[in-house]
Structure formats: C-alpha cells, structure tokens
Coordinates of C-alpha atoms in Angstrom, one line a residue:
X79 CA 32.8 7.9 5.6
X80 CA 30.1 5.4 6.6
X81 CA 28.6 7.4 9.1
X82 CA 28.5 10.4 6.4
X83 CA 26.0 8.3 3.8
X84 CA 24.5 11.7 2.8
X85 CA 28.0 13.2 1.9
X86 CA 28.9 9.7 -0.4
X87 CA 28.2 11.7 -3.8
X88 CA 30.2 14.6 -2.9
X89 CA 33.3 12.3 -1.6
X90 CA 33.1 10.4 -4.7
X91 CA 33.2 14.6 -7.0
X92 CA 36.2 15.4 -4.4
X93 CA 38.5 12.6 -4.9
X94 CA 37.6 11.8 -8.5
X95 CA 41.0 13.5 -10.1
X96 CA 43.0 10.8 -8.4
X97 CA 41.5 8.4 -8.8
X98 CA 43.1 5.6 -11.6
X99 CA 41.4 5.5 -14.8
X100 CA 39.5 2.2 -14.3
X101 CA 38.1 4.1 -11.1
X102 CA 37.1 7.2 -12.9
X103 CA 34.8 5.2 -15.3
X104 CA 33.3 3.7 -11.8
X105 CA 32.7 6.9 -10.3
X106 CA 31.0 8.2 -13.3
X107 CA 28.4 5.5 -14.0
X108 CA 28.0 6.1 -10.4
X109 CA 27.1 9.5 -10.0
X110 CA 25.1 9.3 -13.2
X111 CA 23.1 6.1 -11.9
X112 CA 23.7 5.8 -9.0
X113 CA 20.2 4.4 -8.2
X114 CA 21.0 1.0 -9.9
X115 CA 24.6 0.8 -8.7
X116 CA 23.0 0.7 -5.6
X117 CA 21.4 -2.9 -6.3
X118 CA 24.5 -5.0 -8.4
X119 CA 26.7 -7.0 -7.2
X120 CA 30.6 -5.6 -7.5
X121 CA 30.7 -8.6 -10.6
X122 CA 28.1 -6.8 -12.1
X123 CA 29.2 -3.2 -11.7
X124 CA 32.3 -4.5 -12.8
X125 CA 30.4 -5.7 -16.3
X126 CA 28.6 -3.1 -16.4
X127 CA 31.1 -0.6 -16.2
X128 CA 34.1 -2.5 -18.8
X129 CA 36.4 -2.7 -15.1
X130 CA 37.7 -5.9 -13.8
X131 CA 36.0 -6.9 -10.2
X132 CA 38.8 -5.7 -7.9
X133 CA 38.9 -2.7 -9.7
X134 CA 35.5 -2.0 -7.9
X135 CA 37.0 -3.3 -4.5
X136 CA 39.9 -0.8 -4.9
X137 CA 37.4 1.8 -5.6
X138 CA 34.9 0.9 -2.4
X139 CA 38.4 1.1 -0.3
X140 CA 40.1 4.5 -2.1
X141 CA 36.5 6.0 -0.9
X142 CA 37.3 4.9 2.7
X143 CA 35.1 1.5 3.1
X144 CA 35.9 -1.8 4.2
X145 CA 34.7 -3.5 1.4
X146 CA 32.5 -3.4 -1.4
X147 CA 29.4 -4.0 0.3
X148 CA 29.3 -1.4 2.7
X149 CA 29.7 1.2 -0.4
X150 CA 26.6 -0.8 -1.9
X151 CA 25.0 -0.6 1.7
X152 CA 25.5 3.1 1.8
X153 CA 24.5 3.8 -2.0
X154 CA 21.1 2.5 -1.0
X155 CA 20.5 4.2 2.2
X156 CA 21.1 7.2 0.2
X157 CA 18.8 6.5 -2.2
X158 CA 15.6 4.6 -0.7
X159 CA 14.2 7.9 0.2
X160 CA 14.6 9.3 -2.6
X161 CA 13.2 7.0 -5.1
X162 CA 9.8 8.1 -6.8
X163 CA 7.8 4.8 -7.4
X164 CA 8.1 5.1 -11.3
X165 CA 11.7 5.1 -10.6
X166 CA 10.9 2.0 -8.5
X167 CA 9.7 0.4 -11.3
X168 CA 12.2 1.2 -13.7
X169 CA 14.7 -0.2 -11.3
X170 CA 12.8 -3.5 -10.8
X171 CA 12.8 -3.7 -14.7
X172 CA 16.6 -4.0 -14.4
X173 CA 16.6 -7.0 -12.2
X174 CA 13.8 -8.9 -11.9
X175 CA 12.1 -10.6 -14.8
X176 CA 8.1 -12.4 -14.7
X177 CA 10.5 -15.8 -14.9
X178 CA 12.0 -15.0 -11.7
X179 CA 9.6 -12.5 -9.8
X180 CA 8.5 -15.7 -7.1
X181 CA 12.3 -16.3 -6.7
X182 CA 13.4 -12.8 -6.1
X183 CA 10.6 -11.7 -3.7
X184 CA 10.6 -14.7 -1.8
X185 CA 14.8 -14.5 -1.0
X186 CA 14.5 -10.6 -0.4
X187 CA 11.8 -10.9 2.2
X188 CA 14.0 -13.9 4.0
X189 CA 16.5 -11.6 3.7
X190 CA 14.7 -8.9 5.4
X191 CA 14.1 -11.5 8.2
X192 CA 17.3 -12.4 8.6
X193 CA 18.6 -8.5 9.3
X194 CA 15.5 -7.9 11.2
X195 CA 16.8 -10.4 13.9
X196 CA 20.2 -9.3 13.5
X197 CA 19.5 -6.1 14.3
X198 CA 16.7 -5.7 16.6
X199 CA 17.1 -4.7 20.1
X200 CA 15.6 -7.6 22.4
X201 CA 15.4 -5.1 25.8
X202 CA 13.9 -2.8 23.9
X203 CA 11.3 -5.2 22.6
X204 CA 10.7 -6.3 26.2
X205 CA 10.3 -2.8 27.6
X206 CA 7.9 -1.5 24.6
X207 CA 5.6 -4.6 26.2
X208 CA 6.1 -3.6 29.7
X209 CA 4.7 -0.4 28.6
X210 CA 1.7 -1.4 26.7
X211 CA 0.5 -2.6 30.4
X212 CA 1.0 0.4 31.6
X213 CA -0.6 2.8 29.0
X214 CA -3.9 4.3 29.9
X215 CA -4.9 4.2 25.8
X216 CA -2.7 3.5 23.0
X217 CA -3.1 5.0 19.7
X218 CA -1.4 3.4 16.9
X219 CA -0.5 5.7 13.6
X220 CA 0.5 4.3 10.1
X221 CA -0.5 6.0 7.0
X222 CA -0.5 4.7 3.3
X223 CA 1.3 1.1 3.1
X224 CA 1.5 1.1 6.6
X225 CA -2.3 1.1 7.4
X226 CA -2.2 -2.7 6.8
X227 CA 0.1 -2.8 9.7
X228 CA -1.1 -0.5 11.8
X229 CA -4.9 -1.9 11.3
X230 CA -3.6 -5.7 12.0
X231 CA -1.5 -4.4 15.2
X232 CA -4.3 -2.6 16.4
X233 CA -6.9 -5.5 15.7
X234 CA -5.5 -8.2 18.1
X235 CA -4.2 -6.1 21.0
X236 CA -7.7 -4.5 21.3
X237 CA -8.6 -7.7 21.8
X238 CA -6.0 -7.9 24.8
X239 CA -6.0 -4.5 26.1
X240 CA -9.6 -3.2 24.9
X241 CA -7.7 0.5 25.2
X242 CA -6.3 0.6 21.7
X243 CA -7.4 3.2 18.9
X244 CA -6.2 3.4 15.5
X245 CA -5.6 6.8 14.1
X246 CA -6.2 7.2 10.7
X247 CA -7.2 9.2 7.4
X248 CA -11.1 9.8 7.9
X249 CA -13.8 12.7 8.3
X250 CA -11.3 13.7 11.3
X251 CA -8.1 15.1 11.0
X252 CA -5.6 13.3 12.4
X253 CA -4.7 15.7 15.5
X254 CA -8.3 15.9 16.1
X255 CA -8.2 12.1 16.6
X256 CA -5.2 12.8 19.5
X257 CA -6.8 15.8 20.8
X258 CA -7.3 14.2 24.5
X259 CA -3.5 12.1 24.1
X260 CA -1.0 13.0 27.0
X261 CA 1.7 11.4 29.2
X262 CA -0.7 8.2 30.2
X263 CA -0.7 7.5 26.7
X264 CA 1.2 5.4 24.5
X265 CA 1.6 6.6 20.6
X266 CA 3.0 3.7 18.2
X267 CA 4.0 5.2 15.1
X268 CA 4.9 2.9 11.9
X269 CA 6.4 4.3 8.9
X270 CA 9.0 2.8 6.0
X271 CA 10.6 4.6 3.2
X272 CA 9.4 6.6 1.5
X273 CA 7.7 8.0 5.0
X274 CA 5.1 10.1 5.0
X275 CA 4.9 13.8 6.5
X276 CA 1.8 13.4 8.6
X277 CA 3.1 10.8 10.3
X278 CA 6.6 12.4 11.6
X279 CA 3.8 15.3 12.6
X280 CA 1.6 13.1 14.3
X281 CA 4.7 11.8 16.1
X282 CA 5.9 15.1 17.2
X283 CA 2.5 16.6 18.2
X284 CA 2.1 13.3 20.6
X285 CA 6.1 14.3 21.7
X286 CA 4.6 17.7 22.6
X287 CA 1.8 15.9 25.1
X288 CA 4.0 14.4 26.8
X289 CA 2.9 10.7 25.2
X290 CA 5.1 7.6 24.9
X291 CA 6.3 7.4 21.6
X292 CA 7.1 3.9 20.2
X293 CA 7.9 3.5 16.3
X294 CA 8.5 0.7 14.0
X295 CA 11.2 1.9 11.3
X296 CA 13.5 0.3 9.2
X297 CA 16.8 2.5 10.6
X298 CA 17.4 4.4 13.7
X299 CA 18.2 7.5 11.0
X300 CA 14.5 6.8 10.1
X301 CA 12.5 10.4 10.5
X302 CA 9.6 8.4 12.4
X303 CA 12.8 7.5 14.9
X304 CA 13.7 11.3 16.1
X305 CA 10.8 11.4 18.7
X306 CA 10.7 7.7 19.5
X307 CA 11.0 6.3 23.1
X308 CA 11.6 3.3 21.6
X309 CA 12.4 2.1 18.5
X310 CA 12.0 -1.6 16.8
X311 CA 14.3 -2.0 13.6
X312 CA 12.5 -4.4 11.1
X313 CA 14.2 -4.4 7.3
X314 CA 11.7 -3.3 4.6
X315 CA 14.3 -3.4 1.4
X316 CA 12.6 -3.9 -2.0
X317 CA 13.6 -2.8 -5.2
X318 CA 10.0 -2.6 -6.6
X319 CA 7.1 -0.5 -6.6
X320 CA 5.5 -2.7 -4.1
X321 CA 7.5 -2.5 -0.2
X322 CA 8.4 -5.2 1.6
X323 CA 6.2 -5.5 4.6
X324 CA 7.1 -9.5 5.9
X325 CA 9.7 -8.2 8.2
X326 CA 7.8 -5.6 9.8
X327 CA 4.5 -7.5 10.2
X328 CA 6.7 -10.6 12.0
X329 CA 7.5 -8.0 14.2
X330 CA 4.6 -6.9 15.1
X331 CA 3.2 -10.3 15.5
X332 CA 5.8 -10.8 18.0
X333 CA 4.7 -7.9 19.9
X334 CA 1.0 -9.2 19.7
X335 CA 2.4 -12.4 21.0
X336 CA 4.5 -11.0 23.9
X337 CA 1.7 -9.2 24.8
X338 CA -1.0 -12.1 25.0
X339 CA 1.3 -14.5 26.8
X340 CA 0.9 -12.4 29.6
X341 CA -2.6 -12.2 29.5
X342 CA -3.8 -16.0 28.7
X343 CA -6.7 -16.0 30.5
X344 CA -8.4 -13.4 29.0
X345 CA -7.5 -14.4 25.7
X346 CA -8.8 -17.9 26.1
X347 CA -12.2 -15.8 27.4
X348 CA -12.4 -13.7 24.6
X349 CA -11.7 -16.3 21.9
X350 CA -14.8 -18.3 23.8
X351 CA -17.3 -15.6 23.1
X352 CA -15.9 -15.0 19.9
X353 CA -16.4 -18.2 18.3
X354 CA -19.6 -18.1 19.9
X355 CA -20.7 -15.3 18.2
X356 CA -18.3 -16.9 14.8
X357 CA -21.0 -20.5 14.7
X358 CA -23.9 -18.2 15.9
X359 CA -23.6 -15.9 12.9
X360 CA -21.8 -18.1 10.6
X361 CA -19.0 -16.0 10.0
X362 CA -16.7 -19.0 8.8
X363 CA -17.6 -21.6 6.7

C-alpha cells in the first residue's frame, strides 16, 4: 500500500463495505476532504470525524499501514501536487491563525531541516561536487519560486567556478539559452511542488545532449527526478500559499560551501578585489 500512494483513494472505495461503522464515517470525510485530513493529527481526525482515536489507528492499519502516520504521510504526497494555491490558502485558514503564524512557520521549516538531513544522500552530495570540477559550464534552471534559489546558487559558485550560467525566463527561450549544452556540461535543475512544465522539459532536452543532469527535489518520485544523475532530497512541506524554501536553500548553501573549501585560495582572491571594489564604490554602508 505505501509504495501505491496514487492508488490510496481507490483502496479506501474498495474496502469501504467492510469496513466497521466508526471506520466508514473516517473514510468518508476522507475521500470528501481529503486535502485537510492530510494535515491533522489522528486526535483531531478523531474530533473531527465524532470517532474515538484508535478508531483512526484501526482504520490506518485495516488500509494496510503501520501506523497512522504513514496514512497521513501518504495522504499528503497524494495531494501536494495537486493543490491549487487558493486551495492552499483555504487549507492554511484551517490551521494556522495571525496569533500563531511565527510559531507554526518557524517549527515547520525546522522540521523540514530535520527530514532534509535524514534523508539526504551524503555520497551523492560529495559526487555532485566532484562533478562541478569537472563540468566545462554549468547551467542552473529553476523557474517561479525557485528562481530565488537558482539565482543565489548560481551567484556564489560563479564566483568559484566563473563557468556558471543561469537559465531563465527572458527575451530568450529557454532552449535557446541551452542551445550549445552537451555531455561537458553540467545542468542543475531545481523544482518543488507544484513543479512547473518547462522545467521537466528543460531537464529532458539537456538528457537528450548528453549533459549531466543534477536536481534539487523534495522526493525521488519528484518529475524533476526522472532525468537526474543525481538527485539531493531537501523537504519543502508547507501548508500555505507561500512554500517552504529553508530546507532547500541550506542545501544549496552546503553545496556552495563544499565547493569553496576546495578552492580557498581563490576565494580569499576574489573576496580581495571585491571589497576593493565594495569601499571604492561604496556599495555597503
């Protein structure tokens, strides 16, 4: 059952006439809101519902999972594609108040941490910066939300690496701006839920030339994940219209770190001229 997340709703229609009566007012609210079942607790569920608490454990084990949470787990996986950002809202609505917004945001992005480390792949890590080294140019794609990423990433390994271009929305199309990219290169897609088409496309048009593909998802399921060389897992969860990006940019600042450790010299060089150039021009105060 876990590893069939996209069935869950189906599962839940199939075994419904067996299911005891407290169970059958579970899977109802279920597959009628299934969106903020996703996001309470079993206690709330529970309330929610009028069922007693291990009534909703009995129902998360009669559906083949080891435990409430993993049926919460899989609930959201489901759903965080899905969800429009109006829907987003109306789900934050449900659970997070202007009392409690600082509270809430602050524990989900530790959170976020937290899984990040758990489940990132450490060789992996170590062989996308082996890479970087080798990589004639490196383009670095991540549209909408994750321009922010994509522009910060891009911003301290060019001053590194010098070979580093960002490919983005502009007077160009974006296979215009990989027109020359080929098996020398290195591609570094980032993309979160909800991901964007041109992205994946980007992805597979570099897969086509050969390129290096390296992407920064929240799940190896992730669509940005099916042409990847290598993939880095960083947790993005946020019931909100805004997405979670602390996860994913400590990740990447770990990659920028990585990657200057190697090259201290030049770093110390280039941080010479630039503060230079910083008092010369007074760009800080």
């Amino acid at each position: 059952m876990e590893n069939n997340k996209q069935d869950l709703m189906r599962s839940i229609q199939i075994k419904f006439p067996r299911l005891s009566k407290g169970q059958k007012l579970i899977a109802e609210y279920i597959l009628k809101h299934y969106d903020k079942a996703a996001f309470m607790t079993a206690a709330k569920l529970a309330i929610s519902v009028g069922v007693s608490e291990s009534t909703v454990v009995r129902f998360a084990d009669e559906l083949g999972f080891s435990g409430y949470p993993k049926l919460q787990k899989s609930l959201q996986e489901l759903i965080r594609n899905k969800l429009t950002t109006v829907q987003r809202i109306e789900l934050s609505n449900d659970y997070m108040t202007q009392e409690n917004a600082l509270k809430s945001v602050l524990k989900a992005d530790m959170e976020n941490i937290k899984a990040t480390l758990e489940k990132i792949n450490y060789q992996t890590f170590e062989d996308i910066v082996n890479s970087l080294f080798k990589a004639r140019k490196i383009y670095i794609i991540g549209l909408r939300d994750s321009a922010a990423l994509a522009e910060f990433l891009a911003f301290y390994l060019n001053l590194i690496l010098d070979n580093v271009k960002v490919v983005a929305y502009g007077v160009s199309d974006i296979f215009e701006q990989m027109l020359n990219v080929d098996e020398q290169d290195i591609v570094i897609g980032i993309g979160f839920p909800r991901y964007t088409t041109r992205t994946i496309e980007a992805l597979a048009f570099a897969r086509s030339k050969n390129a290096k593909i390296v992407v920064i998802t929240d799940s190896l399921l992730s669509p940005l994940a099916t042409n990847a060389d290598y993939t880095l897992i960083a947790q993005s969860n946020m019931t909100s219209f805004v997405d979670s990006l602390v996860a994913p940019l400590s990740v990447i600042n770990a990659l920028i770190i990585a990657v200057g450790l190697r090259e201290k010299e030049k770093i110390t060089s280039t941080f010479s001229t630039l503060e230079n150039i910083w008092e010369k021009y007074k760009v800080y105060l």
